[in-house]
mmCIF file of C-alpha atoms in Angstrom:
data_model
loop_
_atom_site.group_PDB
_atom_site.id
_atom_site.type_symbol
_atom_site.label_atom_id
_atom_site.label_comp_id
_atom_site.label_asym_id
_atom_site.label_seq_id
_atom_site.Cartn_x
_atom_site.Cartn_y
_atom_site.Cartn_z
ATOM 1 C CA MET P 151 144.834 156.277 169.620
ATOM 2 C CA ILE P 152 145.738 158.718 166.583
ATOM 3 C CA ALA P 153 149.898 158.116 166.253
ATOM 4 C CA ALA P 154 151.770 160.794 164.806
ATOM 5 C CA ALA P 155 154.530 159.669 161.692
ATOM 6 C CA GLU P 156 156.090 163.186 161.915
ATOM 7 C CA GLU P 157 155.328 166.419 161.849
ATOM 8 C CA THR P 158 153.758 169.187 159.429
ATOM 9 C CA GLU P 159 156.675 170.901 157.369
ATOM 10 C CA GLY P 160 157.757 174.335 159.997
ATOM 11 C CA THR P 161 154.168 173.732 161.960
ATOM 12 C CA GLY P 162 155.178 171.412 165.117
ATOM 13 C CA VAL P 163 151.739 170.208 164.649
ATOM 14 C CA PRO P 164 151.992 166.705 164.547
ATOM 15 C CA ARG P 165 151.565 164.731 160.588
ATOM 16 C CA LEU P 166 147.752 162.556 160.640
ATOM 17 C CA ASN P 167 148.450 159.814 157.999
ATOM 18 C CA VAL P 168 144.307 159.955 157.637
ATOM 19 C CA GLY P 169 145.014 159.362 153.581
ATOM 20 C CA GLU P 170 146.576 155.865 154.329
ATOM 21 C CA TRP P 171 144.375 154.980 156.923
ATOM 22 C CA ILE P 172 141.743 155.431 154.477
ATOM 23 C CA GLU P 173 143.769 153.443 152.444
ATOM 24 C CA SER P 174 144.557 150.731 154.363
ATOM 25 C CA GLY P 175 140.442 150.681 154.930
ATOM 26 C CA PHE P 176 139.445 150.512 151.241
ATOM 27 C CA ASP P 177 142.616 147.310 150.959
ATOM 28 C CA TRP P 178 140.728 145.664 153.985
ATOM 29 C CA LEU P 179 137.431 145.816 152.086
ATOM 30 C CA ASN P 180 138.542 144.388 148.608
ATOM 31 C CA ASP P 181 140.512 141.708 150.845
ATOM 32 C CA ASN P 182 137.777 140.756 152.631
ATOM 33 C CA LEU P 183 134.830 141.584 150.055
ATOM 34 C CA GLY P 184 136.076 140.725 146.932
ATOM 35 C CA GLY P 185 133.374 138.253 146.197
ATOM 36 C CA PHE P 186 130.512 140.520 147.363
ATOM 37 C CA LEU P 187 132.089 143.781 145.606
ATOM 38 C CA ASP P 188 132.156 141.736 142.354
ATOM 39 C CA LEU P 189 128.987 140.834 142.473
ATOM 40 C CA ILE P 190 127.953 144.472 142.620
ATOM 41 C CA ARG P 191 130.191 145.142 139.897
ATOM 42 C CA ASP P 192 128.467 142.968 137.406
ATOM 43 C CA SER P 193 125.326 143.560 138.307
ATOM 44 C CA LEU P 194 125.283 147.119 137.867
ATOM 45 C CA THR P 195 127.379 146.642 134.596
ATOM 46 C CA ALA P 196 124.880 144.380 133.068
ATOM 47 C CA LEU P 197 121.954 145.870 134.462
ATOM 48 C CA VAL P 198 123.072 150.316 132.671
ATOM 49 C CA ASP P 199 124.185 147.534 129.825
ATOM 50 C CA GLY P 200 120.522 146.145 129.310
ATOM 51 C CA LEU P 201 119.120 149.378 129.980
ATOM 52 C CA ASP P 202 121.538 151.247 127.084
ATOM 53 C CA ASP P 203 121.157 147.843 124.559
ATOM 54 C CA LEU P 204 116.875 148.848 125.697
ATOM 55 C CA LEU P 205 117.356 152.310 124.280
ATOM 56 C CA ASN P 206 119.509 152.097 121.557
ATOM 57 C CA THR P 207 117.322 149.066 119.843
ATOM 58 C CA PRO P 208 114.595 151.100 118.024
ATOM 59 C CA ASP P 209 114.805 153.540 115.383
ATOM 60 C CA ALA P 210 116.405 156.627 117.221
ATOM 61 C CA MET P 211 113.770 158.756 115.529
ATOM 62 C CA LEU P 212 111.311 156.564 116.916
ATOM 63 C CA LEU P 213 112.078 156.545 120.073
ATOM 64 C CA ALA P 214 112.971 160.867 119.818
ATOM 65 C CA VAL P 215 108.664 160.879 119.053
ATOM 66 C CA VAL P 216 108.061 158.894 122.088
ATOM 67 C CA PHE P 217 109.901 161.578 124.602
ATOM 68 C CA ALA P 218 108.588 163.632 123.151
ATOM 69 C CA LEU P 219 104.553 162.269 123.392
ATOM 70 C CA LEU P 220 105.682 161.909 126.917
ATOM 71 C CA ALA P 221 106.877 166.046 127.674
ATOM 72 C CA TRP P 222 103.330 166.221 126.005
ATOM 73 C CA LEU P 223 101.632 163.563 128.417
ATOM 74 C CA VAL P 224 102.955 165.493 131.699
ATOM 75 C CA ARG P 225 103.329 168.836 130.210
ATOM 76 C CA ASN P 226 101.483 170.569 127.018
ATOM 77 C CA TRP P 227 102.698 169.715 122.918
ATOM 78 C CA LYS P 228 104.763 172.867 123.866
ATOM 79 C CA LEU P 229 107.066 170.507 125.907
ATOM 80 C CA ALA P 230 106.554 168.249 123.302
ATOM 81 C CA LEU P 231 108.227 170.133 120.044
ATOM 82 C CA LEU P 232 111.506 171.764 122.280
ATOM 83 C CA SER P 233 111.896 168.273 123.354
ATOM 84 C CA PHE P 234 111.448 166.936 119.928
ATOM 85 C CA VAL P 235 113.838 169.868 118.093
ATOM 86 C CA LEU P 236 116.489 169.125 120.812
ATOM 87 C CA LEU P 237 116.285 165.683 120.546
ATOM 88 C CA VAL P 238 116.415 165.615 117.342
ATOM 89 C CA PHE P 239 119.765 168.230 117.802
ATOM 90 C CA ILE P 240 121.451 165.042 119.082
ATOM 91 C CA ILE P 241 120.911 162.798 116.609
ATOM 92 C CA SER P 242 122.232 165.367 113.756
ATOM 93 C CA VAL P 243 125.471 166.070 115.693
ATOM 94 C CA ASP P 244 125.267 161.660 115.695
ATOM 95 C CA GLN P 245 125.826 161.141 119.751
ATOM 96 C CA TRP P 246 122.654 159.670 120.116
ATOM 97 C CA GLU P 247 123.775 155.733 120.772
ATOM 98 C CA GLN P 248 126.577 157.673 123.455
ATOM 99 C CA ALA P 249 123.289 160.257 124.919
ATOM 100 C CA MET P 250 121.575 157.164 125.420
ATOM 101 C CA ALA P 251 124.424 155.576 126.944
ATOM 102 C CA THR P 252 124.351 158.313 129.145
ATOM 103 C CA LEU P 253 120.578 158.899 129.889
ATOM 104 C CA ALA P 254 121.104 154.695 130.914
ATOM 105 C CA LEU P 255 123.600 155.831 133.703
ATOM 106 C CA VAL P 256 121.461 158.485 135.046
ATOM 107 C CA ILE P 257 118.270 156.262 134.997
ATOM 108 C CA VAL P 258 119.932 153.875 137.038
ATOM 109 C CA ALA P 259 121.881 155.779 139.669
ATOM 110 C CA ALA P 260 119.203 158.002 139.797
ATOM 111 C CA ALA P 261 117.107 155.320 140.591
ATOM 112 C CA LEU P 262 119.513 153.287 143.229
ATOM 113 C CA ALA P 263 120.091 157.487 144.763
ATOM 114 C CA LEU P 264 116.326 157.893 145.412
ATOM 115 C CA LEU P 265 115.668 154.569 146.517
ATOM 116 C CA ILE P 266 117.655 155.002 149.405
ATOM 117 C CA GLY P 267 117.577 158.668 149.944
ATOM 118 C CA ILE P 268 113.604 159.188 149.927
ATOM 119 C CA PRO P 269 112.983 156.392 152.882
ATOM 120 C CA VAL P 270 116.144 157.811 154.735
ATOM 121 C CA GLY P 271 114.714 161.117 154.402
ATOM 122 C CA ILE P 272 111.036 160.319 155.888
ATOM 123 C CA LEU P 273 112.951 158.192 158.519
ATOM 124 C CA ALA P 274 115.240 160.960 158.939
ATOM 125 C CA ALA P 275 111.936 163.617 159.297
ATOM 126 C CA ARG P 276 110.371 160.990 162.112
ATOM 127 C CA SER P 277 113.066 160.428 163.920
ATOM 128 C CA GLU P 278 115.718 163.087 165.759
ATOM 129 C CA ARG P 279 118.322 160.577 165.991
ATOM 130 C CA VAL P 280 118.256 159.362 162.608
ATOM 131 C CA SER P 281 118.540 163.304 161.180
ATOM 132 C CA THR P 282 121.441 163.825 163.578
ATOM 133 C CA THR P 283 123.191 161.094 162.421
ATOM 134 C CA VAL P 284 122.562 160.850 158.669
ATOM 135 C CA ARG P 285 122.946 165.030 158.506
ATOM 136 C CA PRO P 286 127.247 165.177 158.548
ATOM 137 C CA VAL P 287 126.915 162.028 156.319
ATOM 138 C CA MET P 288 125.469 163.966 153.886
ATOM 139 C CA ASP P 289 127.090 166.702 153.950
ATOM 140 C CA LEU P 290 130.392 165.069 153.571
ATOM 141 C CA MET P 291 128.566 163.206 150.693
ATOM 142 C CA GLN P 292 127.804 166.870 148.767
ATOM 143 C CA THR P 293 130.612 169.042 149.614
ATOM 144 C CA MET P 294 133.227 166.404 149.193
ATOM 145 C CA PRO P 295 134.866 167.892 145.103
ATOM 146 C CA ALA P 296 132.956 164.760 142.397
ATOM 147 C CA PHE P 297 136.270 164.268 141.690
ATOM 148 C CA VAL P 298 137.216 162.560 144.861
ATOM 149 C CA TRP P 299 134.786 159.790 144.740
ATOM 150 C CA LEU P 300 136.090 158.557 141.384
ATOM 151 C CA VAL P 301 139.694 157.516 143.012
ATOM 152 C CA PRO P 302 137.849 154.822 146.180
ATOM 153 C CA VAL P 303 134.987 153.594 143.549
ATOM 154 C CA VAL P 304 137.819 152.261 141.161
ATOM 155 C CA THR P 305 139.928 151.119 144.167
ATOM 156 C CA LEU P 306 136.546 148.910 144.924
ATOM 157 C CA PHE P 307 134.931 148.445 141.459
ATOM 158 C CA SER P 308 138.489 148.522 138.828
ATOM 159 C CA ILE P 309 137.632 150.698 135.786
ATOM 160 C CA GLY P 310 134.095 151.215 134.238
ATOM 161 C CA VAL P 311 130.383 151.825 134.492
ATOM 162 C CA ALA P 312 129.838 150.563 137.737
ATOM 163 C CA GLY P 313 132.434 152.123 139.672
ATOM 164 C CA ALA P 314 130.934 155.282 137.750
ATOM 165 C CA VAL P 315 126.883 154.295 138.802
ATOM 166 C CA ILE P 316 128.593 153.928 142.274
ATOM 167 C CA ALA P 317 130.196 157.958 142.007
ATOM 168 C CA THR P 318 126.776 158.704 140.740
ATOM 169 C CA VAL P 319 124.744 158.175 143.603
ATOM 170 C CA ILE P 320 126.812 158.992 146.078
ATOM 171 C CA PHE P 321 126.930 161.979 144.756
ATOM 172 C CA ALA P 322 123.512 162.329 143.372
ATOM 173 C CA LEU P 323 121.944 160.745 146.770
ATOM 174 C CA PRO P 324 121.647 163.728 149.373
ATOM 175 C CA PRO P 325 119.174 166.220 148.081
ATOM 176 C CA GLY P 326 116.837 163.531 147.309
ATOM 177 C CA LEU P 327 117.064 162.561 151.172
ATOM 178 C CA ARG P 328 117.184 166.255 152.411
ATOM 179 C CA PHE P 329 114.279 166.942 150.461
ATOM 180 C CA ALA P 330 112.274 164.200 151.564
ATOM 181 C CA GLU P 331 113.248 165.020 155.192
ATOM 182 C CA LEU P 332 112.169 168.214 154.910
ATOM 183 C CA GLY P 333 108.515 167.885 153.077
ATOM 184 C CA VAL P 334 107.765 165.411 155.542
ATOM 185 C CA ARG P 335 108.751 168.094 158.472
ATOM 186 C CA GLN P 336 106.829 170.635 156.812
ATOM 187 C CA VAL P 337 103.501 169.330 157.082
ATOM 188 C CA ASP P 338 100.947 171.021 159.099
ATOM 189 C CA PRO P 339 101.519 169.466 162.426
ATOM 190 C CA GLU P 340 97.704 170.075 162.739
ATOM 191 C CA VAL P 341 96.652 167.904 159.849
ATOM 192 C CA VAL P 342 99.005 164.985 161.604
ATOM 193 C CA GLU P 343 96.796 165.518 165.051
ATOM 194 C CA ALA P 344 93.444 165.240 163.473
ATOM 195 C CA GLY P 345 94.570 162.118 161.914
ATOM 196 C CA HIS P 346 95.738 161.166 165.212
ATOM 197 C CA ALA P 347 92.674 161.732 166.720
ATOM 198 C CA PHE P 348 90.430 159.812 164.009
ATOM 199 C CA GLY P 349 92.309 156.697 164.699
ATOM 200 C CA SER P 350 94.767 156.564 162.111
ATOM 201 C CA THR P 351 97.952 154.495 162.046
ATOM 202 C CA PRO P 352 101.405 155.422 161.934
ATOM 203 C CA TRP P 353 101.440 153.665 158.917
ATOM 204 C CA GLN P 354 98.401 155.574 157.453
ATOM 205 C CA ILE P 355 99.129 159.291 158.437
ATOM 206 C CA LEU P 356 102.562 158.578 156.513
ATOM 207 C CA TYR P 357 101.099 156.969 153.616
ATOM 208 C CA LYS P 358 97.929 159.135 153.302
ATOM 209 C CA ILE P 359 98.370 162.574 154.917
ATOM 210 C CA GLN P 360 102.045 163.020 155.161
ATOM 211 C CA LEU P 361 103.678 161.640 152.041
ATOM 212 C CA PRO P 362 100.449 163.362 149.596
ATOM 213 C CA LEU P 363 101.209 166.708 151.104
ATOM 214 C CA ALA P 364 105.236 166.590 150.879
ATOM 215 C CA LEU P 365 105.039 165.072 147.439
ATOM 216 C CA GLN P 366 105.536 168.267 145.339
ATOM 217 C CA THR P 367 108.730 168.824 147.723
ATOM 218 C CA ILE P 368 109.827 165.252 146.984
ATOM 219 C CA MET P 369 109.756 165.622 143.295
ATOM 220 C CA ALA P 370 111.675 169.399 143.807
ATOM 221 C CA GLY P 371 114.522 166.637 145.226
ATOM 222 C CA VAL P 372 113.874 164.076 142.620
ATOM 223 C CA ASN P 373 114.692 166.838 139.981
ATOM 224 C CA GLN P 374 117.728 167.868 141.688
ATOM 225 C CA VAL P 375 118.344 164.021 141.969
ATOM 226 C CA ILE P 376 118.732 163.333 138.479
ATOM 227 C CA MET P 377 120.369 167.244 137.638
ATOM 228 C CA LEU P 378 123.336 166.073 139.307
ATOM 229 C CA ALA P 379 123.704 162.510 138.526
ATOM 230 C CA LEU P 380 123.846 163.077 135.121
ATOM 231 C CA SER P 381 126.237 165.873 135.496
ATOM 232 C CA MET P 382 128.349 162.906 137.330
ATOM 233 C CA ALA P 383 127.582 160.701 135.009
ATOM 234 C CA VAL P 384 129.685 163.401 132.563
ATOM 235 C CA ILE P 385 132.192 163.316 134.990
ATOM 236 C CA ALA P 386 132.870 159.415 135.587
ATOM 237 C CA GLY P 387 133.593 159.329 131.838
ATOM 238 C CA LEU P 388 136.975 159.466 133.314
ATOM 239 C CA VAL P 389 136.844 156.455 135.356
ATOM 240 C CA GLY P 390 135.614 154.699 131.638
ATOM 241 C CA ALA P 391 131.540 155.138 131.754
ATOM 242 C CA GLY P 392 131.267 156.229 128.224
ATOM 243 C CA GLY P 393 128.665 157.698 126.830
ATOM 244 C CA LEU P 394 128.640 161.434 126.725
ATOM 245 C CA GLY P 395 131.306 161.433 129.006
ATOM 246 C CA GLY P 396 133.484 159.095 127.346
ATOM 247 C CA GLU P 397 133.111 161.628 124.627
ATOM 248 C CA VAL P 398 134.111 164.383 126.231
ATOM 249 C CA THR P 399 137.146 162.453 127.764
ATOM 250 C CA ARG P 400 138.545 161.672 124.995
ATOM 251 C CA SER P 401 137.994 165.624 122.972
ATOM 252 C CA ILE P 402 140.111 166.502 126.160
ATOM 253 C CA GLY P 403 142.821 163.772 125.536
ATOM 254 C CA SER P 404 142.689 164.885 121.376
ATOM 255 C CA LEU P 405 142.105 168.101 121.514
ATOM 256 C CA ASP P 406 139.076 168.037 119.850
ATOM 257 C CA ILE P 407 137.404 171.019 120.231
ATOM 258 C CA GLY P 408 134.282 170.116 118.042
ATOM 259 C CA LEU P 409 133.582 166.638 119.465
ATOM 260 C CA GLY P 410 133.822 168.858 122.926
ATOM 261 C CA PHE P 411 131.471 170.920 122.047
ATOM 262 C CA GLU P 412 129.515 167.997 120.306
ATOM 263 C CA ALA P 413 129.249 166.169 123.317
ATOM 264 C CA GLY P 414 128.843 168.994 125.769
ATOM 265 C CA LEU P 415 125.858 170.218 123.974
ATOM 266 C CA SER P 416 124.179 166.726 123.998
ATOM 267 C CA VAL P 417 124.294 166.872 127.574
ATOM 268 C CA VAL P 418 122.907 170.853 127.966
ATOM 269 C CA VAL P 419 119.790 168.854 125.538
ATOM 270 C CA LEU P 420 119.407 166.217 128.277
ATOM 271 C CA ALA P 421 119.643 167.951 131.355
ATOM 272 C CA ILE P 422 116.839 170.527 129.376
ATOM 273 C CA PHE P 423 114.779 167.396 128.842
ATOM 274 C CA LEU P 424 115.215 165.377 132.114
ATOM 275 C CA ASP P 425 114.920 169.107 133.961
ATOM 276 C CA ARG P 426 111.405 170.038 132.101
ATOM 277 C CA VAL P 427 109.779 166.361 132.433
ATOM 278 C CA THR P 428 110.429 166.032 135.681
ATOM 279 C CA ALA P 429 109.658 169.568 136.878
ATOM 280 C CA ALA P 430 106.792 169.271 135.157
ATOM 281 C CA ILE P 431 105.457 166.295 136.764
ATOM 282 C CA GLY P 432 106.274 167.802 140.340
ATOM 283 C CA SER P 433 105.156 170.974 139.732
ATOM 284 C CA GLY P 434 101.801 169.389 139.896
ATOM 285 C CA GLY P 435 102.318 165.842 141.252
ATOM 286 C CA VAL P 436 102.143 162.937 138.965
ATOM 287 C CA PHE P 437 101.205 163.333 135.382
ATOM 288 C CA SER P 438 99.660 167.234 135.841
ATOM 289 C CA GLY P 439 99.559 167.580 132.062
ATOM 290 C CA ARG P 440 97.440 165.859 129.474
ATOM 291 C CA ILE P 441 97.094 162.462 131.239
ATOM 292 C CA ALA P 442 95.612 164.865 134.184
ATOM 293 C CA LYS P 443 92.950 166.518 132.071
ATOM 294 C CA LEU P 444 91.960 162.845 130.214
ATOM 295 C CA THR P 445 91.522 161.672 133.431
ATOM 296 C CA ARG P 446 89.341 164.386 134.630
ATOM 297 C CA ARG P 447 87.314 163.951 131.155
ATOM 298 C CA ARG P 448 86.976 159.957 132.376
ATOM 299 C CA ASN P 449 86.065 161.011 136.094
ATOM 300 C CA ASP P 450 83.485 163.611 135.102
ATOM 301 C CA ALA P 451 81.770 161.003 132.421
ATOM 302 C CA GLU P 452 81.523 158.722 135.164
ATOM 303 C CA LYS P 453 80.182 161.031 137.198
ATOM 304 C CA SER P 454 77.664 161.956 134.669
ATOM 305 C CA ALA P 455 76.531 158.559 133.848
ATOM 306 C CA THR P 456 76.182 157.952 137.421
ATOM 307 C CA ARG P 457 73.843 160.817 138.068
ATOM 308 C CA SER P 458 71.764 159.624 134.767
ATOM 309 C CA ARG P 459 71.402 156.373 135.854
ATOM 310 C CA ALA P 460 69.788 157.841 139.670
ATOM 311 C CA SER P 461 68.220 159.636 137.602
ATOM 312 C CA ALA P 462 66.325 157.376 135.735
ATOM 313 C CA HIS P 463 65.820 154.961 138.881
ATOM 314 C CA MET P 464 63.903 157.893 140.030
#
């Protein structure tokens, strides 16, 4: 039963203490699951810090070359050149370490969001009951202002990297789930029926028919998850996430326009790099660029060798 503590001013409508009920719920979680929450906080902090250390271990120029090579492998030399120039810009404004800290947070948060979102999205595509259940939850996660998510995660995980990762996962997860559900639902039913007719199991239909045909849509969701994770990782600087978000927060506190723009432009560079690379992978399947060409050449060479051996035996 909903109890009204008082009336809203001048309307006669009972005042619902929704905020107090939610706060009581988080207090209960803190009191009863404190050890589990500490374990999650320590694990996430160790994961992000470890990846941050790994990204900051090699020389910045060397890692910029590695990222440019990655762009070349998934697309072409033009994207590689653009990526290298943009990454050198981050180095030139002395924001490389902060950028790698943000990238580490984005990678961990996006990976968690995809690990949760894609399987649930596939399940929602195959079950109306699951779809009906998760849809309002996703609506809530997407429409709630991003800053609001920072309050409960700080309550549960305190200020720091772990709270930032959780808030980023909550904010970035919905597109991954929605695109996965959409991609599987859009697969031609006649193709699925043909799979059933040939005696394929539900598992075979999922992995050999539905997922390959839905891959491009799922990759569009992956792209959206990464972009949202990056934007939220910057906002999470307000709760001690560090990285470029921390620099932006510091520039606001000190009214340092130069620092704010340097950090902000570095965020833009990371966004361009991540967007172009993930879009290149998603546009033609995994490794659609140089790797695909090398694979085709190797397959052609193997086919040619097979034909030559067959001719020799005739």
